[in-house]
GROMACS .gro file of C-alpha atoms in nm:
model
  313
    1MET     CA    1   0.000   0.000   0.001
    2PRO     CA    2   0.120   0.357  -0.058
    3TYR     CA    3   0.235   0.613   0.188
    4PRO     CA    4  -0.019   0.879   0.292
    5VAL     CA    5   0.059   1.213   0.129
    6LEU     CA    6   0.214   1.428   0.397
    7GLY     CA    7   0.112   1.767   0.256
    8ARG     CA    8   0.198   2.071   0.472
    9SER     CA    9   0.422   1.876   0.713
   10LEU     CA   10   0.640   1.768   0.422
   11ARG     CA   11   0.664   2.124   0.292
   12VAL     CA   12   0.762   2.257   0.634
   13ALA     CA   13   1.042   1.999   0.659
   14ALA     CA   14   1.164   2.089   0.311
   15VAL     CA   15   1.160   2.461   0.386
   16THR     CA   16   1.347   2.406   0.716
   17LEU     CA   17   1.615   2.210   0.536
   18ALA     CA   18   1.647   2.473   0.262
   19ILE     CA   19   1.679   2.764   0.500
   20SER     CA   20   1.919   2.587   0.738
   21SER     CA   21   2.135   2.496   0.438
   22PHE     CA   22   2.162   2.835   0.266
   23ALA     CA   23   2.076   3.113   0.514
   24THR     CA   24   2.298   3.286   0.763
   25PRO     CA   25   2.213   3.239   1.134
   26ALA     CA   26   2.058   3.584   1.149
   27GLN     CA   27   1.834   3.509   0.849
   28ALA     CA   28   1.729   3.168   0.971
   29ASP     CA   29   1.569   3.269   1.298
   30VAL     CA   30   1.230   3.135   1.401
   31ARG     CA   31   1.038   3.442   1.281
   32SER     CA   32   1.197   3.428   0.938
   33LEU     CA   33   1.122   3.058   0.906
   34THR     CA   34   0.762   3.106   1.017
   35ASP     CA   35   0.708   3.391   0.769
   36PHE     CA   36   0.865   3.185   0.493
   37VAL     CA   37   0.642   2.885   0.557
   38LEU     CA   38   0.327   3.094   0.587
   39ALA     CA   39   0.411   3.269   0.260
   40ALA     CA   40   0.465   2.935   0.095
   41ASP     CA   41   0.129   2.810   0.216
   42LYS     CA   42  -0.049   3.126   0.101
   43ALA     CA   43   0.086   3.060  -0.245
   44ASP     CA   44  -0.062   2.708  -0.234
   45PRO     CA   45  -0.442   2.723  -0.211
   46VAL     CA   46  -0.462   2.352  -0.136
   47ALA     CA   47  -0.285   2.407   0.197
   48LEU     CA   48  -0.545   2.666   0.304
   49VAL     CA   49  -0.852   2.448   0.255
   50VAL     CA   50  -1.045   2.419   0.580
   51PRO     CA   51  -1.222   2.087   0.639
   52PRO     CA   52  -1.600   2.126   0.614
   53ALA     CA   53  -1.813   2.103   0.922
   54PRO     CA   54  -1.938   1.752   0.999
   55THR     CA   55  -2.257   1.657   0.818
   56PRO     CA   56  -2.562   1.528   1.008
   57ASN     CA   57  -2.479   1.179   0.884
   58GLU     CA   58  -2.120   1.206   1.015
   59ILE     CA   59  -2.248   1.328   1.352
   60ALA     CA   60  -2.497   1.039   1.368
   61LEU     CA   61  -2.226   0.790   1.285
   62ASP     CA   62  -1.988   0.933   1.547
   63GLU     CA   63  -2.269   0.907   1.798
   64ALA     CA   64  -2.322   0.542   1.705
   65VAL     CA   65  -1.953   0.478   1.770
   66ALA     CA   66  -1.971   0.660   2.103
   67ARG     CA   67  -2.264   0.445   2.216
   68GLY     CA   68  -2.045   0.138   2.175
   69ARG     CA   69  -1.742   0.045   2.381
   70HIS     CA   70  -1.373   0.077   2.288
   71TRP     CA   71  -1.063  -0.073   2.444
   72ARG     CA   72  -0.697  -0.007   2.355
   73ILE     CA   73  -0.484  -0.293   2.483
   74ASP     CA   74  -0.111  -0.256   2.522
   75SER     CA   75   0.011  -0.609   2.453
   76GLU     CA   76   0.360  -0.750   2.423
   77ARG     CA   77   0.309  -0.758   2.049
   78GLY     CA   78   0.187  -0.403   2.015
   79PRO     CA   79  -0.142  -0.216   2.049
   80ILE     CA   80  -0.478  -0.386   1.997
   81HIS     CA   81  -0.799  -0.192   1.945
   82VAL     CA   82  -1.134  -0.352   2.025
   83TRP     CA   83  -1.478  -0.205   1.961
   84ILE     CA   84  -1.829  -0.338   2.008
   85PRO     CA   85  -2.150  -0.162   1.904
   86ALA     CA   86  -2.435  -0.076   2.137
   87GLY     CA   87  -2.666  -0.372   2.138
   88TYR     CA   88  -2.380  -0.618   2.103
   89ASP     CA   89  -2.493  -0.972   2.185
   90ALA     CA   90  -2.208  -1.220   2.232
   91ALA     CA   91  -2.444  -1.517   2.192
   92THR     CA   92  -2.502  -1.440   1.825
   93ALA     CA   93  -2.210  -1.214   1.739
   94ALA     CA   94  -1.903  -1.270   1.520
   95THR     CA   95  -1.543  -1.187   1.598
   96VAL     CA   96  -1.407  -0.971   1.313
   97VAL     CA   97  -1.030  -0.919   1.309
   98PHE     CA   98  -0.902  -0.639   1.084
   99VAL     CA   99  -0.539  -0.648   0.964
  100HIS     CA  100  -0.388  -0.331   0.820
  101GLY     CA  101  -0.128  -0.321   0.542
  102TYR     CA  102   0.219  -0.179   0.514
  103PHE     CA  103   0.347   0.171   0.603
  104VAL     CA  104   0.084   0.234   0.870
  105SER     CA  105   0.054   0.137   1.238
  106VAL     CA  106  -0.263   0.007   1.391
  107ASP     CA  107  -0.311   0.332   1.584
  108GLU     CA  108  -0.282   0.530   1.259
  109ALA     CA  109  -0.516   0.292   1.078
  110TRP     CA  110  -0.771   0.311   1.359
  111ALA     CA  111  -0.782   0.691   1.336
  112ASP     CA  112  -0.703   0.765   0.968
  113TYR     CA  113  -0.920   0.488   0.825
  114ARG     CA  114  -1.192   0.578   1.079
  115LEU     CA  115  -1.227   0.207   1.145
  116PRO     CA  116  -1.484   0.230   1.426
  117GLN     CA  117  -1.706   0.447   1.207
  118GLN     CA  118  -1.677   0.193   0.926
  119PHE     CA  119  -1.752  -0.093   1.162
  120ALA     CA  120  -2.056   0.093   1.293
  121LEU     CA  121  -2.166   0.164   0.935
  122SER     CA  122  -2.170  -0.208   0.862
  123GLY     CA  123  -2.439  -0.249   1.128
  124ILE     CA  124  -2.343  -0.606   1.209
  125ASN     CA  125  -2.337  -0.766   1.553
  126ALA     CA  126  -1.968  -0.824   1.608
  127MET     CA  127  -1.667  -0.767   1.825
  128PHE     CA  128  -1.421  -0.583   1.605
  129ILE     CA  129  -1.049  -0.628   1.669
  130ALA     CA  130  -0.762  -0.444   1.501
  131ALA     CA  131  -0.405  -0.538   1.607
  132GLN     CA  132  -0.057  -0.418   1.517
  133SER     CA  133   0.063  -0.590   1.199
  134PRO     CA  134   0.376  -0.581   0.980
  135MET     CA  135   0.448  -0.231   0.845
  136ASP     CA  136   0.699  -0.352   0.588
  137LYS     CA  137   0.739  -0.667   0.381
  138ARG     CA  138   1.067  -0.742   0.563
  139ASP     CA  139   0.892  -0.740   0.906
  140SER     CA  140   0.807  -1.069   1.076
  141LEU     CA  141   0.443  -1.142   1.140
  142THR     CA  142   0.330  -0.960   1.451
  143TRP     CA  143   0.058  -1.212   1.532
  144PRO     CA  144   0.145  -1.544   1.363
  145SER     CA  145  -0.128  -1.708   1.576
  146LEU     CA  146  -0.488  -1.590   1.541
  147HIS     CA  147  -0.574  -1.794   1.849
  148ALA     CA  148  -0.314  -1.608   2.055
  149LEU     CA  149  -0.453  -1.273   1.942
  150VAL     CA  150  -0.811  -1.359   2.030
  151ARG     CA  151  -0.698  -1.507   2.363
  152THR     CA  152  -0.512  -1.185   2.448
  153VAL     CA  153  -0.832  -0.987   2.380
  154LYS     CA  154  -1.036  -1.232   2.588
  155ASP     CA  155  -0.803  -1.182   2.882
  156SER     CA  156  -0.815  -0.802   2.849
  157VAL     CA  157  -1.181  -0.703   2.810
  158ASP     CA  158  -1.468  -0.736   3.052
  159VAL     CA  159  -1.726  -0.869   2.807
  160THR     CA  160  -1.788  -1.214   2.667
  161LEU     CA  161  -1.631  -1.285   2.331
  162PRO     CA  162  -1.838  -1.431   2.046
  163SER     CA  163  -1.816  -1.807   1.995
  164LYS     CA  164  -2.011  -1.859   1.670
  165ARG     CA  165  -1.811  -1.690   1.392
  166LEU     CA  166  -1.449  -1.590   1.335
  167VAL     CA  167  -1.375  -1.352   1.044
  168ALA     CA  168  -1.045  -1.212   0.917
  169VAL     CA  169  -1.035  -0.893   0.707
  170GLY     CA  170  -0.712  -0.766   0.554
  171HIS     CA  171  -0.596  -0.480   0.332
  172SER     CA  172  -0.295  -0.491   0.099
  173GLY     CA  173   0.011  -0.648   0.264
  174ALA     CA  174  -0.217  -0.804   0.530
  175TYR     CA  175  -0.243  -1.107   0.301
  176ARG     CA  176   0.070  -1.254   0.466
  177THR     CA  177  -0.094  -1.257   0.810
  178LEU     CA  178  -0.429  -1.384   0.681
  179ALA     CA  179  -0.270  -1.669   0.484
  180ASN     CA  180  -0.084  -1.773   0.798
  181TRP     CA  181  -0.413  -1.787   0.989
  182LEU     CA  182  -0.588  -2.023   0.747
  183PRO     CA  183  -0.508  -2.341   0.948
  184ASN     CA  184  -0.716  -2.206   1.238
  185GLU     CA  185  -1.018  -2.437   1.236
  186LEU     CA  186  -1.249  -2.167   1.379
  187LEU     CA  187  -1.178  -1.921   1.095
  188ASP     CA  188  -1.479  -1.935   0.861
  189THR     CA  189  -1.463  -1.614   0.656
  190VAL     CA  190  -1.184  -1.417   0.488
  191VAL     CA  191  -1.228  -1.072   0.336
  192LEU     CA  192  -0.950  -0.943   0.103
  193LEU     CA  193  -0.940  -0.569   0.038
  194ASP     CA  194  -0.697  -0.550  -0.256
  195ALA     CA  195  -0.488  -0.813  -0.084
  196MET     CA  196  -0.467  -1.094  -0.339
  197TYR     CA  197  -0.096  -1.068  -0.418
  198GLY     CA  198  -0.034  -1.414  -0.559
  199GLU     CA  199  -0.111  -1.590  -0.232
  200TYR     CA  200  -0.321  -1.878  -0.364
  201ARG     CA  201  -0.369  -2.068  -0.039
  202PHE     CA  202  -0.701  -1.887  -0.007
  203MET     CA  203  -0.828  -2.098  -0.296
  204PRO     CA  204  -0.794  -2.449  -0.145
  205TRP     CA  205  -0.899  -2.311   0.195
  206VAL     CA  206  -1.239  -2.198   0.069
  207ARG     CA  207  -1.285  -2.512  -0.140
  208GLU     CA  208  -1.229  -2.751   0.149
  209ASP     CA  209  -1.536  -2.651   0.352
  210LYS     CA  210  -1.870  -2.539   0.208
  211GLN     CA  211  -1.936  -2.339   0.527
  212ARG     CA  212  -1.642  -2.106   0.454
  213ARG     CA  213  -1.679  -1.772   0.285
  214LEU     CA  214  -1.441  -1.563   0.076
  215VAL     CA  215  -1.499  -1.201  -0.018
  216ASN     CA  216  -1.240  -1.050  -0.250
  217ILE     CA  217  -1.250  -0.685  -0.362
  218ALA     CA  218  -0.973  -0.601  -0.606
  219TYR     CA  219  -0.829  -0.288  -0.761
  220GLU     CA  220  -0.466  -0.345  -0.852
  221THR     CA  221  -0.475  -0.716  -0.764
  222GLN     CA  222  -0.721  -0.802  -1.040
  223GLY     CA  223  -0.469  -1.006  -1.237
  224TYR     CA  224  -0.401  -1.242  -0.946
  225SER     CA  225  -0.768  -1.241  -0.849
  226ASN     CA  226  -0.891  -1.326  -1.198
  227TRP     CA  227  -0.665  -1.634  -1.207
  228MET     CA  228  -0.781  -1.754  -0.867
  229HIS     CA  229  -1.151  -1.706  -0.930
  230ARG     CA  230  -1.132  -1.884  -1.266
  231HIS     CA  231  -1.046  -2.188  -1.053
  232LEU     CA  232  -1.339  -2.120  -0.819
  233PRO     CA  233  -1.633  -2.170  -1.057
  234SER     CA  234  -1.892  -2.095  -0.790
  235THR     CA  235  -1.766  -1.738  -0.764
  236VAL     CA  236  -2.024  -1.462  -0.799
  237LYS     CA  237  -1.846  -1.178  -0.981
  238LEU     CA  238  -1.944  -0.814  -0.989
  239ASP     CA  239  -1.803  -0.506  -1.159
  240GLY     CA  240  -1.808  -0.223  -0.909
  241LEU     CA  241  -1.931  -0.182  -0.552
  242PRO     CA  242  -2.310  -0.179  -0.536
  243GLU     CA  243  -2.410   0.051  -0.249
  244GLN     CA  244  -2.740  -0.132  -0.223
  245GLY     CA  245  -2.548  -0.439  -0.112
  246PHE     CA  246  -2.371  -0.746  -0.248
  247PRO     CA  247  -2.576  -1.051  -0.341
  248ASP     CA  248  -2.573  -1.348  -0.107
  249ALA     CA  249  -2.278  -1.563  -0.216
  250ARG     CA  250  -2.030  -1.796  -0.047
  251ILE     CA  251  -1.750  -1.680  -0.281
  252LEU     CA  252  -1.782  -1.317  -0.387
  253TYR     CA  253  -1.540  -1.131  -0.620
  254ALA     CA  254  -1.584  -0.760  -0.698
  255THR     CA  255  -1.356  -0.546  -0.911
  256THR     CA  256  -1.339  -0.168  -0.871
  257ASP     CA  257  -1.148   0.132  -0.998
  258VAL     CA  258  -1.183   0.328  -0.673
  259GLY     CA  259  -0.814   0.296  -0.587
  260HIS     CA  260  -0.596   0.089  -0.361
  261TRP     CA  261  -0.586   0.335  -0.071
  262GLN     CA  262  -0.944   0.453  -0.102
  263LEU     CA  263  -1.072   0.097  -0.071
  264VAL     CA  264  -0.998   0.107   0.296
  265THR     CA  265  -1.074   0.473   0.368
  266ASP     CA  266  -1.386   0.563   0.171
  267GLY     CA  267  -1.634   0.391   0.397
  268ILE     CA  268  -1.793   0.184   0.117
  269ALA     CA  269  -1.591  -0.132   0.046
  270LEU     CA  270  -1.533  -0.239   0.407
  271PRO     CA  271  -1.892  -0.190   0.537
  272LEU     CA  272  -2.028  -0.351   0.217
  273ALA     CA  273  -1.804  -0.655   0.261
  274LEU     CA  274  -1.898  -0.691   0.627
  275ARG     CA  275  -2.269  -0.677   0.542
  276ALA     CA  276  -2.213  -0.962   0.293
  277ILE     CA  277  -2.072  -1.224   0.530
  278GLY     CA  278  -2.396  -1.345   0.681
  279VAL     CA  279  -2.372  -1.186   1.028
  280GLY     CA  280  -2.692  -1.047   1.182
  281ALA     CA  281  -2.746  -0.679   1.248
  282VAL     CA  282  -2.749  -0.514   1.589
  283ALA     CA  283  -3.060  -0.340   1.713
  284ASP     CA  284  -3.071   0.024   1.600
  285ALA     CA  285  -2.795  -0.036   1.347
  286PRO     CA  286  -2.722   0.288   1.154
  287VAL     CA  287  -2.822   0.131   0.821
  288ASP     CA  288  -3.012   0.443   0.718
  289ILE     CA  289  -2.684   0.635   0.696
  290PRO     CA  290  -2.556   0.628   0.336
  291LEU     CA  291  -2.228   0.449   0.282
  292GLY     CA  292  -1.916   0.660   0.239
  293LEU     CA  293  -1.686   0.862   0.463
  294PRO     CA  294  -1.487   1.177   0.390
  295LEU     CA  295  -1.117   1.106   0.344
  296ARG     CA  296  -0.905   1.204   0.639
  297CYS     CA  297  -0.588   1.205   0.431
  298GLU     CA  298  -0.510   1.337   0.086
  299PRO     CA  299  -0.589   1.094  -0.197
  300ILE     CA  300  -0.304   0.883  -0.332
  301ASP     CA  301  -0.191   0.963  -0.681
  302HIS     CA  302  -0.299   0.672  -0.904
  303ALA     CA  303   0.024   0.711  -1.100
  304PHE     CA  304   0.195   0.551  -0.803
  305ALA     CA  305  -0.036   0.246  -0.804
  306PRO     CA  306   0.165   0.027  -1.045
  307LYS     CA  307   0.451   0.031  -0.800
  308LEU     CA  308   0.241  -0.106  -0.517
  309ALA     CA  309   0.252  -0.468  -0.640
  310GLU     CA  310   0.625  -0.470  -0.606
  311VAL     CA  311   0.606  -0.320  -0.258
  312ALA     CA  312   0.346  -0.561  -0.125
  313ARG     CA  313   0.507  -0.888  -0.242
   0.00000   0.00000   0.00000
């Protein structure tokens, strides 16, 4: 996955370096630097854009998140975020584990992807878990054992965990972690958000048990995905992300041109996928709120996208 665009912070760093390199000490005082940066920003109208006030739908969604419960667990393997919606019922709920991709920490993903808002938008009855994962392809798996991760959560929260369903959701480089979790006998559903980078173990895994589900949404991974789904003839394939909802299917494959980064930030793909995995809704689920969230980071330039396949593998 790509780096977030750093915008003004990157410009400030560049200006600081330029001034410290070429100005005399008297010229490079704090006031001069501040004036220089402000002048640079005034020349760039993009830097002066003020985020719009929250819409009524955004406020309602934030309120739905606030009505739930959130834990941040400091484990030996890094932070773990857990969120349950109001109306959570452990007896019928699913455990949904989200795995982020490269170049972002779980704390950054939790905030920048607005994960609790997206989980709330799905409306499903679940305990949502997001744990620290590899931030680079050279990093070892943070949680090689899904059982150990769930057990850590169980020992750290004061509510009962679900026992019926176990779901793993991963974006981009998360495919490494998800593939390593496939031997877990309790895992019944895998959701890939542009994460099919030539890891074909998902194919025999979903074939082996008719109770298992696979949802694959692909942008730049369509080449790998096309090959895999040709060998899964029961696949239901769609072009695009239908906001009215995916059809009921055990193996679902959707292609999109929304973009690799936007797939996990736009508030459409993730809630749609979660609604398609056969988990019941919570009471008062915010299903009347339209799908979609405003981006909290600047969009990624699509010209960079062809390089992502080399980064993720």
